[in-house]
Short mmCIF file of C-alpha atoms in Angstrom, two decimals:
data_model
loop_
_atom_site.label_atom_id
_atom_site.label_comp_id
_atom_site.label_asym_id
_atom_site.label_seq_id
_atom_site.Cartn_x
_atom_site.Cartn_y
_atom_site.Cartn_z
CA UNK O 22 111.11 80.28 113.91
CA UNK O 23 110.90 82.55 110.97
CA UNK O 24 108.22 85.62 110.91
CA UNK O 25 106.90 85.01 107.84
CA UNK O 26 107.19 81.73 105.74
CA UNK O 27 105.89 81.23 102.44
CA UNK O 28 105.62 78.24 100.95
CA UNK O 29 104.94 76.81 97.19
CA UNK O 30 102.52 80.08 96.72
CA UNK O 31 100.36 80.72 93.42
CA UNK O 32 97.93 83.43 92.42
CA UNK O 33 96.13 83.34 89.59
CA UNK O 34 92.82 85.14 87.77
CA UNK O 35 91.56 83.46 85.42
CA UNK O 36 94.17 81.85 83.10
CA UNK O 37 96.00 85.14 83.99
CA UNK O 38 99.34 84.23 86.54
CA UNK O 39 100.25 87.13 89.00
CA UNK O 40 102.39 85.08 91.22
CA UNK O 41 104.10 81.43 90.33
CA UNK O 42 105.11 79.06 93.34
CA UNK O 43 106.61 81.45 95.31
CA UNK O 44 108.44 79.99 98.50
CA UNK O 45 110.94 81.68 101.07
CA UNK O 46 111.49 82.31 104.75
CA UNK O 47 112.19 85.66 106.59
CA UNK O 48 113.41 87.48 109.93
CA UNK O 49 113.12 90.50 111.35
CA UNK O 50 114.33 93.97 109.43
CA UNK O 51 114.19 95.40 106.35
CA UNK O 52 112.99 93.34 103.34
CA UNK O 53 113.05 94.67 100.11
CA UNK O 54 110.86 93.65 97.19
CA UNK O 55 112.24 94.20 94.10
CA UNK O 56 110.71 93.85 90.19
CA UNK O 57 109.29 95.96 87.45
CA UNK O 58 105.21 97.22 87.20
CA UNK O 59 103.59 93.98 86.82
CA UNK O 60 105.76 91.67 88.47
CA UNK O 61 103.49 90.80 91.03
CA UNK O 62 104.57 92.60 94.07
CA UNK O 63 101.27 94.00 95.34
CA UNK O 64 99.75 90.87 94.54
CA UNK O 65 101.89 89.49 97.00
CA UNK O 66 101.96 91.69 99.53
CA UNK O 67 98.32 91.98 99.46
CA UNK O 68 98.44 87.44 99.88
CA UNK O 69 100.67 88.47 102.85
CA UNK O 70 98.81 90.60 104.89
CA UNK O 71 95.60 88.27 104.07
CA UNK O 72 93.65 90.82 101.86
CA UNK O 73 94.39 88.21 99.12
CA UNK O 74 94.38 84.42 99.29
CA UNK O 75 96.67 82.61 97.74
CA UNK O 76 94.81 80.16 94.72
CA UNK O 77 97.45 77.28 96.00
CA UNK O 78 100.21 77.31 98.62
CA UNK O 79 100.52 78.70 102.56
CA UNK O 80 101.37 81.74 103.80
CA UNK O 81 102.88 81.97 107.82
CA UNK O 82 103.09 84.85 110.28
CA UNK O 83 104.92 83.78 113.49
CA UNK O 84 104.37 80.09 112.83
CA UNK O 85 100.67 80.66 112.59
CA UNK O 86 98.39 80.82 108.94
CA UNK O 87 97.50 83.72 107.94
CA UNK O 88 94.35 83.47 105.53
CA UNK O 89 90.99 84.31 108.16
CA UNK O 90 92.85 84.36 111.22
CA UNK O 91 91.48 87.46 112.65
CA UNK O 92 94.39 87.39 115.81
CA UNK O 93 97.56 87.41 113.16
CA UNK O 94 95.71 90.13 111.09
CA UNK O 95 96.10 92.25 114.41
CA UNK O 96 100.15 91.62 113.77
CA UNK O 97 99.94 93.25 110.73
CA UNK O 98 100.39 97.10 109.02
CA UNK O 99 99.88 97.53 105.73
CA UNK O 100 100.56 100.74 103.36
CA UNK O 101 98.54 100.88 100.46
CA UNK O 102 100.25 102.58 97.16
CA UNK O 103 97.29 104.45 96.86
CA UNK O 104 96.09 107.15 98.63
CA UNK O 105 92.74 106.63 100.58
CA UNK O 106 92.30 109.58 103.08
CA UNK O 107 89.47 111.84 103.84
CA UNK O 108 90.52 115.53 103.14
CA UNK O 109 88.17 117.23 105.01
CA UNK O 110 89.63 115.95 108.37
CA UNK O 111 93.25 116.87 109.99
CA UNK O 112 95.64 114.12 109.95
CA UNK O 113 94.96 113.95 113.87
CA UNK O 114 91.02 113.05 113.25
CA UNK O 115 92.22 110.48 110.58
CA UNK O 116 94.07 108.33 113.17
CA UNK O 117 91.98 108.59 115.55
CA UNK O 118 88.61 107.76 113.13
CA UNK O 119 90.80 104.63 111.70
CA UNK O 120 91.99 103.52 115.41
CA UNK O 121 88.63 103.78 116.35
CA UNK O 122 87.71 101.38 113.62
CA UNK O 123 90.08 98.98 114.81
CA UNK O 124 88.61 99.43 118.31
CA UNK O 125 91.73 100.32 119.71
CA UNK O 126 91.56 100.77 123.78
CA UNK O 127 92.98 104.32 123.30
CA UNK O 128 92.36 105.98 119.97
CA UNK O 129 93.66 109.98 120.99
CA UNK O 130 96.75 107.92 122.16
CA UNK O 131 97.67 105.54 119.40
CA UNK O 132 96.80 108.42 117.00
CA UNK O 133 99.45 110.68 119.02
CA UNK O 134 102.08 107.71 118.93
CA UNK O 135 102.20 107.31 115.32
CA UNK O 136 102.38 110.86 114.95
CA UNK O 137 105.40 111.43 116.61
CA UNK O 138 106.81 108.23 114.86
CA UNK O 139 106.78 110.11 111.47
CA UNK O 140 107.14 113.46 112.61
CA UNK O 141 103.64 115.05 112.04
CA UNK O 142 103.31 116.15 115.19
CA UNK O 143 103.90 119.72 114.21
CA UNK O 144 101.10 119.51 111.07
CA UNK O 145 98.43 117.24 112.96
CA UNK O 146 95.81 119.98 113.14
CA UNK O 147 96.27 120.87 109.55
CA UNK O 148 93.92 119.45 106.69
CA UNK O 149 94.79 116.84 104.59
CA UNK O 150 93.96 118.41 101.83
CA UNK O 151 96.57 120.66 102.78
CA UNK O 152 99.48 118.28 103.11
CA UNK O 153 102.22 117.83 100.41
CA UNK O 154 103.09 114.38 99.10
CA UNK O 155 105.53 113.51 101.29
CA UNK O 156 103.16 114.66 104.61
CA UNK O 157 100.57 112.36 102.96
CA UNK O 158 103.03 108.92 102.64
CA UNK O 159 103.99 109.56 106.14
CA UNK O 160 100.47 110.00 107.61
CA UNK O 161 99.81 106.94 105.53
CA UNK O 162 102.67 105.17 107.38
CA UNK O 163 101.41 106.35 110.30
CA UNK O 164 98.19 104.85 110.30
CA UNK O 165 99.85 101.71 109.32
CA UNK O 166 101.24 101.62 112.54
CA UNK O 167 98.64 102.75 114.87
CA UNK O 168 98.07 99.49 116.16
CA UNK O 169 101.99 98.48 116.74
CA UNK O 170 101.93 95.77 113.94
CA UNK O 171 104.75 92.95 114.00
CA UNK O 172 104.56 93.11 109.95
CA UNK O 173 104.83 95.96 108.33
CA UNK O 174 104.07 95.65 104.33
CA UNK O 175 104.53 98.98 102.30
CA UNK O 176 103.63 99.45 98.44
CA UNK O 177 105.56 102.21 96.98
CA UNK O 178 105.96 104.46 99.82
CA UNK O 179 108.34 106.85 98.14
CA UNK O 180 106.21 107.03 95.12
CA UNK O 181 105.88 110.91 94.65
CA UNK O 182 107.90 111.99 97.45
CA UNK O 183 110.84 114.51 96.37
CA UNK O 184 114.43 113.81 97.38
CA UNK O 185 114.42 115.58 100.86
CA UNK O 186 111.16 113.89 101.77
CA UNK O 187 112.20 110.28 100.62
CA UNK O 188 115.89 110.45 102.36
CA UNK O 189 113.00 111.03 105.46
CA UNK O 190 111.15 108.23 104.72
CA UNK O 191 114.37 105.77 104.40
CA UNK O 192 115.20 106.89 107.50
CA UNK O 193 112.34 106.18 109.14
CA UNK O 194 111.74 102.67 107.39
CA UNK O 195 115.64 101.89 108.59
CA UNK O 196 114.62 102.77 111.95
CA UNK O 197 111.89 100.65 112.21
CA UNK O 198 113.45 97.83 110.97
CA UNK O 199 116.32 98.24 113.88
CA UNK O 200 113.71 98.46 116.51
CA UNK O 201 113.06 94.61 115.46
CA UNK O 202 109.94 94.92 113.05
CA UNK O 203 109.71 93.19 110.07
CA UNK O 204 109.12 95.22 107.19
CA UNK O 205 108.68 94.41 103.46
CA UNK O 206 109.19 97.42 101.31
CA UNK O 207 107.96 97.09 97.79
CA UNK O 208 109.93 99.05 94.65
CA UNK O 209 111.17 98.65 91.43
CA UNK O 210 113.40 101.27 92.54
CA UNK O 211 116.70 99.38 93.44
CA UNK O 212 119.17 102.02 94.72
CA UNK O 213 116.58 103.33 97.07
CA UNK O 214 116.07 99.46 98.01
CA UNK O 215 119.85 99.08 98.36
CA UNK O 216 120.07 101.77 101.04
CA UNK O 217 117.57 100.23 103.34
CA UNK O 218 117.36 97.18 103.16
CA UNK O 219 119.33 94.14 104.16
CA UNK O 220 118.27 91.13 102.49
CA UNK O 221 116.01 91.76 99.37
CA UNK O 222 114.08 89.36 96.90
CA UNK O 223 113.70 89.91 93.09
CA UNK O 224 110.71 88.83 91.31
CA UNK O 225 109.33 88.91 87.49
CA UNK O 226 106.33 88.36 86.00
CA UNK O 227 105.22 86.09 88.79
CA UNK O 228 108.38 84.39 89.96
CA UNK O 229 111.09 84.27 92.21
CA UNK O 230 113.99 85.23 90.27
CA UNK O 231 116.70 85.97 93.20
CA UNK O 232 116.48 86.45 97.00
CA UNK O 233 119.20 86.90 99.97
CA UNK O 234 121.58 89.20 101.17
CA UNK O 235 121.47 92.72 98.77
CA UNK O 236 125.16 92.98 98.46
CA UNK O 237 125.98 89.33 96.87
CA UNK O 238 123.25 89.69 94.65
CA UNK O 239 124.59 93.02 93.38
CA UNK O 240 127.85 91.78 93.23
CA UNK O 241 126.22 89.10 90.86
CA UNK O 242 124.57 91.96 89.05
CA UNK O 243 128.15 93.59 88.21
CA UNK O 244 129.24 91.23 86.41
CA UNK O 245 126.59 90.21 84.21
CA UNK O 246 126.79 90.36 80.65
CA UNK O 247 125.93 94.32 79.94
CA UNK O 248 126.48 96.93 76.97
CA UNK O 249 128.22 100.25 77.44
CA UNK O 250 128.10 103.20 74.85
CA UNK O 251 131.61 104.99 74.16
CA UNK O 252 131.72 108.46 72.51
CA UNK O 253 134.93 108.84 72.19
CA UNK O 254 138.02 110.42 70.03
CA UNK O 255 139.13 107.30 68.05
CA UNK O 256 136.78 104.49 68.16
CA UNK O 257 139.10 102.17 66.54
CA UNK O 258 141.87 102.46 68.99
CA UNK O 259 139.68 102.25 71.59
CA UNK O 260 138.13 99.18 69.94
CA UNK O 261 141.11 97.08 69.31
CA UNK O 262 142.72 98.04 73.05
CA UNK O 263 139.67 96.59 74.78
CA UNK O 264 139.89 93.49 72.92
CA UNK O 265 143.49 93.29 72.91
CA UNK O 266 143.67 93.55 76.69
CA UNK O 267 140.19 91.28 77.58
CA UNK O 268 138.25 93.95 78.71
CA UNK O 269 135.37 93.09 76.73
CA UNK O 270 133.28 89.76 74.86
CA UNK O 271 132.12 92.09 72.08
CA UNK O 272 132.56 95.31 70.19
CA UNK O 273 130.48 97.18 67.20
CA UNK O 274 131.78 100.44 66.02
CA UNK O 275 130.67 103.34 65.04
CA UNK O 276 131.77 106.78 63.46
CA UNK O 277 131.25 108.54 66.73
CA UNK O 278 131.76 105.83 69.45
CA UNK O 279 131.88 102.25 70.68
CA UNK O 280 129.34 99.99 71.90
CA UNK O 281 130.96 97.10 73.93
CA UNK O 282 129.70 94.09 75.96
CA UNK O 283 131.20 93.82 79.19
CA UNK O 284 130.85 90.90 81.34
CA UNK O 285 133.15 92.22 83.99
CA UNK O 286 132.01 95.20 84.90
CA UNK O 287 134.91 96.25 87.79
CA UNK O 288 137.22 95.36 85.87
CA UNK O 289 135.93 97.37 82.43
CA UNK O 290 135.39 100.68 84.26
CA UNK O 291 138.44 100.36 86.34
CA UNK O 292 140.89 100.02 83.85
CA UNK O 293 139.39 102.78 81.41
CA UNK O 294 140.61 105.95 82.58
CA UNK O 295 144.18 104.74 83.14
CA UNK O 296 143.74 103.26 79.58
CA UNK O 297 142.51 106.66 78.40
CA UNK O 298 145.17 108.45 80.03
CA UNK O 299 147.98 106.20 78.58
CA UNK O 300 146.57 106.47 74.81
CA UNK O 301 145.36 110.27 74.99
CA UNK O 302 141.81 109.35 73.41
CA UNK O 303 139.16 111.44 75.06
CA UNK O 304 136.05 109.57 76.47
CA UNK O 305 133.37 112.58 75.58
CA UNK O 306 130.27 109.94 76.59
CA UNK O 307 129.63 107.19 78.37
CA UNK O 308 126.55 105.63 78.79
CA UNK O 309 125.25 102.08 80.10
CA UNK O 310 122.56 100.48 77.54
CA UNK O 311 121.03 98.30 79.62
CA UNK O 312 121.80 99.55 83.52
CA UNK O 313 117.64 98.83 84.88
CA UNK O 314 116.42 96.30 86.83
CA UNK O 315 114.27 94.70 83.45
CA UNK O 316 117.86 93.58 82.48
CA UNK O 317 118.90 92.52 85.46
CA UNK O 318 116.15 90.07 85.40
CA UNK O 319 116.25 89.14 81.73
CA UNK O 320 119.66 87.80 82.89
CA UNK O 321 118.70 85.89 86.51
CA UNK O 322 115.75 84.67 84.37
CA UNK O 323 117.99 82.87 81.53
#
């Protein structure tokens, strides 16, 4: 049995669409969720962990509906994008105030736990006000999992963190996932997405665009139809090699460069520095046009 199944899922406000018959099935890891702002991934994670219902369609945790089911709720972690912490207390009184709320048997210990889950241990008795951004996703993680959750669903949660502090966070997120929780990981980040997760899903404005293992998809993605920018000594003879030898499905010169269409991406950038080398033409610049995930999906989508 899957852990979550979602099935012919719509959300809608108005005559305004956030999410458009959404339907997949999932196991246990790392799940990424993948699209540009506006796509609809917080609507959806929001539908998952039941602080949304859906306007059409069925959402499943362990078999079981989610929408008012107070028991599966208890299953569930989720990690807001936004911050919404009281300053005034010390990361340890946070916990312990919001395990309280949740009327936890043990609040001192569940608050401990999820400390030492995301290394605050050391910075517990310090303000919140006081902590940096990274100190503030984690404690925000870590009262996401006070109560042990099943599901974990986090919005953004390297969204401000610098590069020390989200290598951290990956970390931590990959660890979790191997310990057998499910966890969906919203971003429209996709190399920090590739290196946690092992089966993502793409959507745009709404839809399911692509979903399944990271690595086929991006396979897919390196070969799509994509421009390149060449500064380079002699456009021409750069020009006319690249056709000659099928590297490329278009070309438009310039005085100072190249702009080429490349549908074969492995291919294109393996065979240009040997092609360089053999011609002498120096490659001063090279720069990909349209390398971002709203391409990506302007291509799934057509």
């Amino acid at each position: 049995m899957s852990v979550i199944s979602v099935k012919n899922v719509s959300k809608w406000y108005g005559q305004v669409v956030a999410v458009s018959d959404i339907s997949f099935e999932l196991e246990p890891g790392v799940i990424g969720l993948l699209g540009p702002n506006g796509a609809g991934k917080t609507t959806l994670l929001k539908m998952l962990g039941g602080l949304l219902w859906p306007s059409k369609g069925e959402i499943r945790l362990l078999g079981q509906p989610i929408q008012g089911n107070s028991q599966i709720y208890k299953k569930i972690g989720f990690c807001p994008e936004p911050d919404a912490m009281y300053d005034f207390m010390t990361g340890s009184e946070f916990l312990e105030c919001n395990a309280g709320l949740q009327k936890l048997s043990d609040p001192k210990s569940a608050a401990r736990r999820a400390l030492e889950i995301v290394d605050l241990t050391a910075q517990k008795d310090k303000k919140i006000s006081a902590y940096s951004r990274g100190m503030r996703q984690r404690l925000k993680l870590a009262q996401s999992l006070l109560h042990d959750p099943e599901l974990l669903l986090l919005d953004e949660p390297l969204k401000g963190a610098d590069p020390t502090q989200r290598r951290a966070l990956i970390e931590l997120i990959k660890q979790l996932g191997q310990a057998g929780k499910t966890i969906f990981v919203s971003s429209h980040v996709l190399y920090e997405v590739e290196r946690m997760a092992h089966e993502i899903i793409f959507i745009n404005r709404g839809r399911l665009v692509a979903l399944g293992d990271f690595h086929a998809i991006r396979e897919s993605m390196y070969n799509r139809p994509h421009k390149v920018l060449l500064e380079v000594s002699d456009p021409t003879k750069l020009a006319s090699l690249l056709t000659e030898r099928a590297l490329v499905s278009g070309v438009n010169l310039s005085t100072t460069g190249v702009t080429v269409e490349v549908t074969q991406a492995d291919a294109f950038y393996g065979n240009l520095p040997k092609l360089a080398t053999e011609t002498g033409i120096q490659v001063r610049k090279l720069v990909s046009l349209d390398d971002d995930l709203e391409s990506v999906f302007h291509y799934l989508v057509k």
